[in-house]
PDB file of C-alpha atoms in Angstrom:
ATOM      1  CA  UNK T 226      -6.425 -15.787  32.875  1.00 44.00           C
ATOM      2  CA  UNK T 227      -9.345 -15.357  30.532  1.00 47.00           C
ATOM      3  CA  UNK T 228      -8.499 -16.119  26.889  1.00 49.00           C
ATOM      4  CA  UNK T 229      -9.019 -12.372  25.314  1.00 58.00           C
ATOM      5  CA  UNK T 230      -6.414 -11.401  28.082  1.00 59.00           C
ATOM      6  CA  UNK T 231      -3.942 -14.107  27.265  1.00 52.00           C
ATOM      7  CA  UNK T 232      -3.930 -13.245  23.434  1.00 57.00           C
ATOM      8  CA  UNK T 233      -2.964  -9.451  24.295  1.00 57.00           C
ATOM      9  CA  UNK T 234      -0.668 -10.330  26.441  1.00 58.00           C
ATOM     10  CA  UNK T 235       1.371 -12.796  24.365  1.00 57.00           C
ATOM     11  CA  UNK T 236       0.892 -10.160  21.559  1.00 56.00           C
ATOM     12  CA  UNK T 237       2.300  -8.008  24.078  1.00 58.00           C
ATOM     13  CA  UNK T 238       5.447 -10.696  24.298  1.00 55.00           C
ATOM     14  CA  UNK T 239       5.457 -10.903  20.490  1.00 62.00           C
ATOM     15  CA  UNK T 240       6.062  -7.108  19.990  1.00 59.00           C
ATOM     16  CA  UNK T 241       8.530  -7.028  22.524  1.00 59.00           C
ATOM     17  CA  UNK T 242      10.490 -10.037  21.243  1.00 61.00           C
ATOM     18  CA  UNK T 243      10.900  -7.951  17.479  1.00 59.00           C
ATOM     19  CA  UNK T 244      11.578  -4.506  18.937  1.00 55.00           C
ATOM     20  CA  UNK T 245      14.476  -6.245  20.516  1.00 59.00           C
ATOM     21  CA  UNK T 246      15.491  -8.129  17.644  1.00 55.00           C
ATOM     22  CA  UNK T 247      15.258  -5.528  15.935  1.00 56.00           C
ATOM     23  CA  UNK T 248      17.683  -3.181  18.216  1.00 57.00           C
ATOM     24  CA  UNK T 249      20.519  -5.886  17.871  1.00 56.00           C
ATOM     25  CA  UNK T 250      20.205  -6.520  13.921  1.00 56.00           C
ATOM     26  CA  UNK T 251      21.475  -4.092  10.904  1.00 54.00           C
ATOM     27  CA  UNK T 252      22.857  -0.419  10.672  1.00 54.00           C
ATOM     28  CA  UNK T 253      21.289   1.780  13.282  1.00 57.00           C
ATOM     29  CA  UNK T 254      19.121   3.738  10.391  1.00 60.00           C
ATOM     30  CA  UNK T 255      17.670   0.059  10.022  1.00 71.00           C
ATOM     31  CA  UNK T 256      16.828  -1.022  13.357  1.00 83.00           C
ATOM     32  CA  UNK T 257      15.394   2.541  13.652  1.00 87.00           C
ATOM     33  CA  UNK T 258      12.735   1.528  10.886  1.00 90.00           C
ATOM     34  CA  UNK T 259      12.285  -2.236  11.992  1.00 89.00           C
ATOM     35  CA  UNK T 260      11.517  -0.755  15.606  1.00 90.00           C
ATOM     36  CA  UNK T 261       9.021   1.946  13.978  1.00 92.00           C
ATOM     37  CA  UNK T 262       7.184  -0.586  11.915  1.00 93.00           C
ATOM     38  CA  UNK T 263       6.589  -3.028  15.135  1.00 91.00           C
ATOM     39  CA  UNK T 264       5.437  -0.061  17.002  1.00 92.00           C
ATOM     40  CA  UNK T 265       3.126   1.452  14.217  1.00 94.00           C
ATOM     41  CA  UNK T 266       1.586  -2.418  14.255  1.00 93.00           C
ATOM     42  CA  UNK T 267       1.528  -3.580  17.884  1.00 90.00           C
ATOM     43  CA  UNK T 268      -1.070  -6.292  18.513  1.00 88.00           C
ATOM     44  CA  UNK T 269      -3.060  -3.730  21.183  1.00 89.00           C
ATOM     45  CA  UNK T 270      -6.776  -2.933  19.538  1.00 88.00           C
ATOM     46  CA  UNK T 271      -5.808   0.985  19.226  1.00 90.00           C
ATOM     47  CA  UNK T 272      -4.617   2.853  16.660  1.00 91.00           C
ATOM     48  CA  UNK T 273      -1.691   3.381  15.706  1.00 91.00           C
ATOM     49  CA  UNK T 274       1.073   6.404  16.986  1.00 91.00           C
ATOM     50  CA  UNK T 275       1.349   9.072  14.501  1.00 94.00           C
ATOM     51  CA  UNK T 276       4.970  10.123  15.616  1.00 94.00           C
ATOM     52  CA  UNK T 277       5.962   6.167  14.272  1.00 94.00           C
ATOM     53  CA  UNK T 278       4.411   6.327  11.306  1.00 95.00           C
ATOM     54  CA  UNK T 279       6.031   9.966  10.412  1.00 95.00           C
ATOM     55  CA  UNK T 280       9.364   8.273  11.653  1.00 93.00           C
ATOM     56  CA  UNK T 281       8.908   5.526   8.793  1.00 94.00           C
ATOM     57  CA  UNK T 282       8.238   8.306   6.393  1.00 94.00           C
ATOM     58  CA  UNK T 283      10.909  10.258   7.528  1.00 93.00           C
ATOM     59  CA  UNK T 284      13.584   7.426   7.622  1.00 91.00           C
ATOM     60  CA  UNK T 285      12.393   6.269   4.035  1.00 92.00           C
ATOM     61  CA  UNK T 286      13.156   9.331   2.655  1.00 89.00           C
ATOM     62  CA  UNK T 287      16.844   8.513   2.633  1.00 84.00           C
ATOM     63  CA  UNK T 288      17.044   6.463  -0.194  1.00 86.00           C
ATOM     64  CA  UNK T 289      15.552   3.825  -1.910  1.00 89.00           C
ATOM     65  CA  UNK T 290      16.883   0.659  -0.010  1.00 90.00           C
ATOM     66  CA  UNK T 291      15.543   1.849   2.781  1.00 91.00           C
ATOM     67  CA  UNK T 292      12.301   2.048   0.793  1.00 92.00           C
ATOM     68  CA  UNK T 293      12.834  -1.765   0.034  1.00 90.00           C
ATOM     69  CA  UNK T 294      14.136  -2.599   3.696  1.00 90.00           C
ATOM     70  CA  UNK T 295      10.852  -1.901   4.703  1.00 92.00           C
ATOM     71  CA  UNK T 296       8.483  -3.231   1.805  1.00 92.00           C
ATOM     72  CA  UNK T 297      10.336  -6.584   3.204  1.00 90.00           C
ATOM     73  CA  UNK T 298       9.630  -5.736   7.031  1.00 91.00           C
ATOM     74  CA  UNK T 299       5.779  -5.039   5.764  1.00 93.00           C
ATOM     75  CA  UNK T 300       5.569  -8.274   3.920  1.00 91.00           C
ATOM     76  CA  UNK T 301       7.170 -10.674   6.623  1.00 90.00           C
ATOM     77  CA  UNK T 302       5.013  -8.601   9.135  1.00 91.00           C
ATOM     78  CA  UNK T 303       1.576 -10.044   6.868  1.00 92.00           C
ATOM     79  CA  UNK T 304       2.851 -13.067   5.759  1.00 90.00           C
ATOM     80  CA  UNK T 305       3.453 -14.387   9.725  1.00 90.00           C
ATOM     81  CA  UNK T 306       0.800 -12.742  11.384  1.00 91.00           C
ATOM     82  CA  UNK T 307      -2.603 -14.050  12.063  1.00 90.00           C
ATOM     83  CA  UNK T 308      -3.474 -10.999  13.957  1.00 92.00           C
ATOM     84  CA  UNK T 309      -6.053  -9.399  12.645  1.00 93.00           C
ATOM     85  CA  UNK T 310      -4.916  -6.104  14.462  1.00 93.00           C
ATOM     86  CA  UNK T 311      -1.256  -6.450  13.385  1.00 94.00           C
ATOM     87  CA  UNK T 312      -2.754  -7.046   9.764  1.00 95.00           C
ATOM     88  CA  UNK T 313      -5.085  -4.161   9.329  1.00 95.00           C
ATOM     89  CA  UNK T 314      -2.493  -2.153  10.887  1.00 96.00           C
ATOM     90  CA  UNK T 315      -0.129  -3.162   8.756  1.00 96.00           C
ATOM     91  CA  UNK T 316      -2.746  -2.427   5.953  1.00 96.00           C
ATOM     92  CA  UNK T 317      -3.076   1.337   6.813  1.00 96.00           C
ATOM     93  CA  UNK T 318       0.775   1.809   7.840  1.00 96.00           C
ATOM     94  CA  UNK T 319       0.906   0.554   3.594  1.00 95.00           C
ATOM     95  CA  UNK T 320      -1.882   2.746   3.005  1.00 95.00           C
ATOM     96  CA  UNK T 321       0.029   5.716   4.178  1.00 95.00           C
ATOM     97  CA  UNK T 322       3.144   5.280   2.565  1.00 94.00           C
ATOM     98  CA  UNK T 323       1.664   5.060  -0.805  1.00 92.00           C
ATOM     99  CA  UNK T 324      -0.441   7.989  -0.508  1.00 92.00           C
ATOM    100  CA  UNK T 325       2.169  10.216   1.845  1.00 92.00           C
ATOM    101  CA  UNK T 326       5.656   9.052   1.027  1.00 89.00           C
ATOM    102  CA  UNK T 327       8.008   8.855  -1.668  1.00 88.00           C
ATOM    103  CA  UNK T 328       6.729   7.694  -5.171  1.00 86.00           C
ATOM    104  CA  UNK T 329       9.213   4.838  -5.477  1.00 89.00           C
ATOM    105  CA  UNK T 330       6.675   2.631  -2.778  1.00 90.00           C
ATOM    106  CA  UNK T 331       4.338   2.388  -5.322  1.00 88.00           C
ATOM    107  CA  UNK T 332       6.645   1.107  -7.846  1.00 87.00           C
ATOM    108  CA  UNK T 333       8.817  -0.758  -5.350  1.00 88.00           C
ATOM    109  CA  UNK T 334       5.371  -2.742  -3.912  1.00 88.00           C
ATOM    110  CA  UNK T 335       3.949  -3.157  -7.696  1.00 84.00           C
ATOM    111  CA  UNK T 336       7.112  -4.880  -9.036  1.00 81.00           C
ATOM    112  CA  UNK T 337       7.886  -7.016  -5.785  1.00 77.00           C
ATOM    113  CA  UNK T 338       4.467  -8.642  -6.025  1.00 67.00           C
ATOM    114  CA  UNK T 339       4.557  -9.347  -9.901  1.00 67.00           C
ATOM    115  CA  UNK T 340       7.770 -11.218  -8.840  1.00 70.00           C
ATOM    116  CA  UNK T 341       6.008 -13.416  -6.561  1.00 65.00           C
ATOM    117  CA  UNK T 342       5.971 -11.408  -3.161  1.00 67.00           C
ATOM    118  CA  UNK T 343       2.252 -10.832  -3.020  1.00 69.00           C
ATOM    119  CA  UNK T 344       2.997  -7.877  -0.112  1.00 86.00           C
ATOM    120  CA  UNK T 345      -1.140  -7.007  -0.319  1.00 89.00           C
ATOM    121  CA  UNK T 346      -2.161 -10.504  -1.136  1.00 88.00           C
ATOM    122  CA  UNK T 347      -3.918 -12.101   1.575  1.00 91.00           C
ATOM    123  CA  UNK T 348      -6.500 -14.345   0.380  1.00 89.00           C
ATOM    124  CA  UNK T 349      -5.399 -17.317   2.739  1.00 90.00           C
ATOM    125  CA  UNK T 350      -5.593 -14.633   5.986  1.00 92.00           C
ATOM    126  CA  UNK T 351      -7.533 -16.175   8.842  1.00 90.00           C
ATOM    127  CA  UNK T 352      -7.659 -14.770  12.434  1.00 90.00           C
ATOM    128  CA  UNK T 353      -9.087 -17.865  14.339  1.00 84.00           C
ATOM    129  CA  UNK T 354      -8.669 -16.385  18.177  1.00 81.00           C
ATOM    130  CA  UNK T 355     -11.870 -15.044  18.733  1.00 79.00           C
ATOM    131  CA  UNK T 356     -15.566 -15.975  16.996  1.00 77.00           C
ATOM    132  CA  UNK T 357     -15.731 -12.034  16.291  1.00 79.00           C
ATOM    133  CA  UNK T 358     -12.382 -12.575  14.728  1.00 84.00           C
ATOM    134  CA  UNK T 359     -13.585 -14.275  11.541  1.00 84.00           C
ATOM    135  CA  UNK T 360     -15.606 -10.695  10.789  1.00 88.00           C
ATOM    136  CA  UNK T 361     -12.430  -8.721  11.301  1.00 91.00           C
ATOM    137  CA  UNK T 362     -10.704 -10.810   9.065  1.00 92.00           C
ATOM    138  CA  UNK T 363     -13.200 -10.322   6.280  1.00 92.00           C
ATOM    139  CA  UNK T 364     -12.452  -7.145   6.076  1.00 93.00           C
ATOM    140  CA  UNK T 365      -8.273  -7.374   6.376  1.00 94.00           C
ATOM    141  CA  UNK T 366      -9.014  -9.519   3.158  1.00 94.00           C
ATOM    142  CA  UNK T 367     -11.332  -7.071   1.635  1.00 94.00           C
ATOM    143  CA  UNK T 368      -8.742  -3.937   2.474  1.00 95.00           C
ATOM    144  CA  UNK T 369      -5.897  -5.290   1.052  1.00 94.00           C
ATOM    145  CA  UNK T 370      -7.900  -6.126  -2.414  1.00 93.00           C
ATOM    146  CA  UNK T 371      -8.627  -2.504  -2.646  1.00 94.00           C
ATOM    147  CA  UNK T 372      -4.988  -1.573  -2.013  1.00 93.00           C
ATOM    148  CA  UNK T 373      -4.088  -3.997  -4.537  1.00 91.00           C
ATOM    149  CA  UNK T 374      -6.548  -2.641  -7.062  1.00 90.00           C
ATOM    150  CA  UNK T 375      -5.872   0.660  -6.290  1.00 90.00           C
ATOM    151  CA  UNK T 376      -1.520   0.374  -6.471  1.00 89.00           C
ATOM    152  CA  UNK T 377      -2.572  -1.132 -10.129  1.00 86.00           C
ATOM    153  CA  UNK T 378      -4.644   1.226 -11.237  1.00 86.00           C
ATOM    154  CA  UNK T 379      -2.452   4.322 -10.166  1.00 83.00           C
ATOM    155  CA  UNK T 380       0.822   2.508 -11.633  1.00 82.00           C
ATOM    156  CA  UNK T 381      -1.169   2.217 -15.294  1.00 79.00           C
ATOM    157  CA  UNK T 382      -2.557   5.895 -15.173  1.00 72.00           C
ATOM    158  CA  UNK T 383       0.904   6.792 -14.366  1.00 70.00           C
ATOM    159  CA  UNK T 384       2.637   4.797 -17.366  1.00 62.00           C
ATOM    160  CA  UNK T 385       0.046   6.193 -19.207  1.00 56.00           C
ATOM    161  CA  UNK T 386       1.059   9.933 -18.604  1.00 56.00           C
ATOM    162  CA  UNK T 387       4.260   9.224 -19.457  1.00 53.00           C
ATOM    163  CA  UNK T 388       3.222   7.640 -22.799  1.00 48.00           C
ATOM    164  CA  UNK T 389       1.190  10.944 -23.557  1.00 46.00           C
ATOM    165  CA  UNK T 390       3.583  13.325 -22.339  1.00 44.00           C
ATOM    166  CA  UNK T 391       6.527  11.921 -24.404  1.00 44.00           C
ATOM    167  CA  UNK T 392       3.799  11.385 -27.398  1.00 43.00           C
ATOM    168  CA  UNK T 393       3.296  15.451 -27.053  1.00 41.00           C
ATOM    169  CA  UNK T 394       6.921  16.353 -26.811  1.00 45.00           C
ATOM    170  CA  UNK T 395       8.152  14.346 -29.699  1.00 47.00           C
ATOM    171  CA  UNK T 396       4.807  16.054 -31.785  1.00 45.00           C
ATOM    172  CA  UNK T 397       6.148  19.526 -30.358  1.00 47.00           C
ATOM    173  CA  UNK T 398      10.095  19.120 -31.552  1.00 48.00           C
ATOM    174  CA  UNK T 399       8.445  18.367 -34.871  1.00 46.00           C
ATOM    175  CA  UNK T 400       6.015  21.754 -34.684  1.00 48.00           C
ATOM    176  CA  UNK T 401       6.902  25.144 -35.208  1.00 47.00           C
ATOM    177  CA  UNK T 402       6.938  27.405 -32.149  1.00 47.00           C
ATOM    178  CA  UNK T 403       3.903  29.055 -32.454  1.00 46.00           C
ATOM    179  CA  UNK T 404       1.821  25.703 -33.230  1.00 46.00           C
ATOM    180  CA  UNK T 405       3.240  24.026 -29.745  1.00 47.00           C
ATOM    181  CA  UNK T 406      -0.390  24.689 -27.674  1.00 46.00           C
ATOM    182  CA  UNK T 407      -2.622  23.917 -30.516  1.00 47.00           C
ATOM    183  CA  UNK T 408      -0.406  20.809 -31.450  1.00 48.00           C
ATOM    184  CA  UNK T 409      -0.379  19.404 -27.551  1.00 45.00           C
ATOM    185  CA  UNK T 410      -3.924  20.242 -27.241  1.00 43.00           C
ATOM    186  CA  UNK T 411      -4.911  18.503 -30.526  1.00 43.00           C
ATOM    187  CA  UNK T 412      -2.434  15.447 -29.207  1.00 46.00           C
ATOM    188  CA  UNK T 413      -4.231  15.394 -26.002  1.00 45.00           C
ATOM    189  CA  UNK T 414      -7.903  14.920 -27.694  1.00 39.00           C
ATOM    190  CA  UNK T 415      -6.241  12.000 -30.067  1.00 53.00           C
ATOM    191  CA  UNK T 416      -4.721  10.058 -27.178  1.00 63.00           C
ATOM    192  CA  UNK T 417      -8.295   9.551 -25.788  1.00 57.00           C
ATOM    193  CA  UNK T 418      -9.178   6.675 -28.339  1.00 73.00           C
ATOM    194  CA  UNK T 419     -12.494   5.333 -27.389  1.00 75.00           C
ATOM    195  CA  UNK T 420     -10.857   2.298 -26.711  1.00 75.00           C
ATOM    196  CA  UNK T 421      -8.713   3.864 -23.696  1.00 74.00           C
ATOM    197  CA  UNK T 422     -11.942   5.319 -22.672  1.00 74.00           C
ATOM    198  CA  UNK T 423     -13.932   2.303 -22.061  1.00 77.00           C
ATOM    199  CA  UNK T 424     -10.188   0.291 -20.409  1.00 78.00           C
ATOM    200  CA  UNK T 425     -10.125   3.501 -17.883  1.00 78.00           C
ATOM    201  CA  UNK T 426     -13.614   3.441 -16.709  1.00 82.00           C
ATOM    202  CA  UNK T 427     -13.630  -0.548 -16.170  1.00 83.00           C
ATOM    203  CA  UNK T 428     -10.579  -0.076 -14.230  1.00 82.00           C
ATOM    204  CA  UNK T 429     -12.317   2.798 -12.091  1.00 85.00           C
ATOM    205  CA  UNK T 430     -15.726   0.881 -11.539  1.00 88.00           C
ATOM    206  CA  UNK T 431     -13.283  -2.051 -10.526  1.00 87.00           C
ATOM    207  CA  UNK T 432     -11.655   0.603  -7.849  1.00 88.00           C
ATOM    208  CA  UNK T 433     -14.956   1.865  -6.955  1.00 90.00           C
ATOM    209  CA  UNK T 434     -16.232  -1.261  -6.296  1.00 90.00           C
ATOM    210  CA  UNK T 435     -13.174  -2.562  -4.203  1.00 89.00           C
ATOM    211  CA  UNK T 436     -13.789   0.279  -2.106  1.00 90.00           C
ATOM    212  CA  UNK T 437     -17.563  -0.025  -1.405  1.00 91.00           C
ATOM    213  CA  UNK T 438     -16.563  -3.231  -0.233  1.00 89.00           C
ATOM    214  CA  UNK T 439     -14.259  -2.075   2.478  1.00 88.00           C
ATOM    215  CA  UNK T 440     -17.476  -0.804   4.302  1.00 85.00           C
ATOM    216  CA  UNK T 441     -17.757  -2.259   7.911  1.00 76.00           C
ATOM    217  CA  UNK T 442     -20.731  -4.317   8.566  1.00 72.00           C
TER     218      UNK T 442
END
């Protein structure tokens, strides 16, 4: 058997093996996503079945432990791969949930890497099976910095909403009805210190180029 066709097939194996460890371990709603997440990530060069991805989503939605049930699924799944099909697919199943499911991933992925997980961390990933491989790789590597940068950035604009829009309601309790627009408005323009400025547009020149670096070559 030719070596390409032996790789596929034992990822074929591999997949297996977790969808049926996965049927035997936890709560049914939990097997249900641990089955979902192998599927959405098989090893086969394709991509991946919208209904599984939707099914992640949808189970998700329940509450958030099964939010972190699956952050940990998504970060054993990277950490033990060296796949770079399972990893990039793991990459955009990540990519979709932060940008398509409930807010609490992005908070949920943020604070489990400060605290050492490093979920979108994969400096050290190498994908050794194939010469083409190392290419593939690159970009796995590449992808998951701009994920990283980009979960940063949005969790710092967000806290930095918040910080404005509880600045402008305390200003507001203090105001007279009729002043409330003019005294948000004139909040608004003193919030954006030069300072801030300069911080937001080094963190979106750091975003932009992540992302220009995600371009195939």
């Amino acid at each position: 058997m030719a070596p390409s066709r032996l790789k596929k097939a034992i990822g074929r194996v591999k997949d297996q093996t977790r969808i049926g460890l996965a049927k035997v371990g936890g709560t049914t709603s939990l097997s249900d996503l641990d089955v979902a997440i192998v599927k959405a990530t098989r090893h086969e060069e394709q991509p991946a079945d919208e209904r599984y991805i939707r099914e992640i989503i949808c189970i998700t939605s329940y509450s958030r432990a099964y939010i972190i049930a699956c952050i940990n699924t998504l970060s054993r799944r990277l950490n033990k791969t060296k796949s770079w099909t399972v990893a990039l697919k793991t990459l955009l199943l990540i990519h979709r949930l932060l940008n398509e499911g409930d807010p609490t991933y992005q908070q949920e992925i943020f604070f489990s890497t400060r605290r050492g997980t490093r979920i979108l961390n994969l400096s050290d990933f190498r994908d050794t099976s194939r010469y083409r491989s190392w290419d593939f790789s690159v970009f796995v590597r590449t992808y998951a910095l701009y994920l990283d940068e980009k979960l940063e950035y949005n969790i710092q604009d967000r806290r930095g909403e918040k910080t404005k829009t509880a600045t402008i309601a305390n200003e507001n309790k203090e105001e007279e009805n009729n002043e409330k627009e003019s005294g948000a408005k004139s909040s608004h323009f003193r919030e954006m210190k030069t300072e801030q400025i300069f911080t937001t547009l080094q963190h979106l020149q750091q975003l932009l180029e992540r992302f220009l670096a995600c371009r195939p070559i």
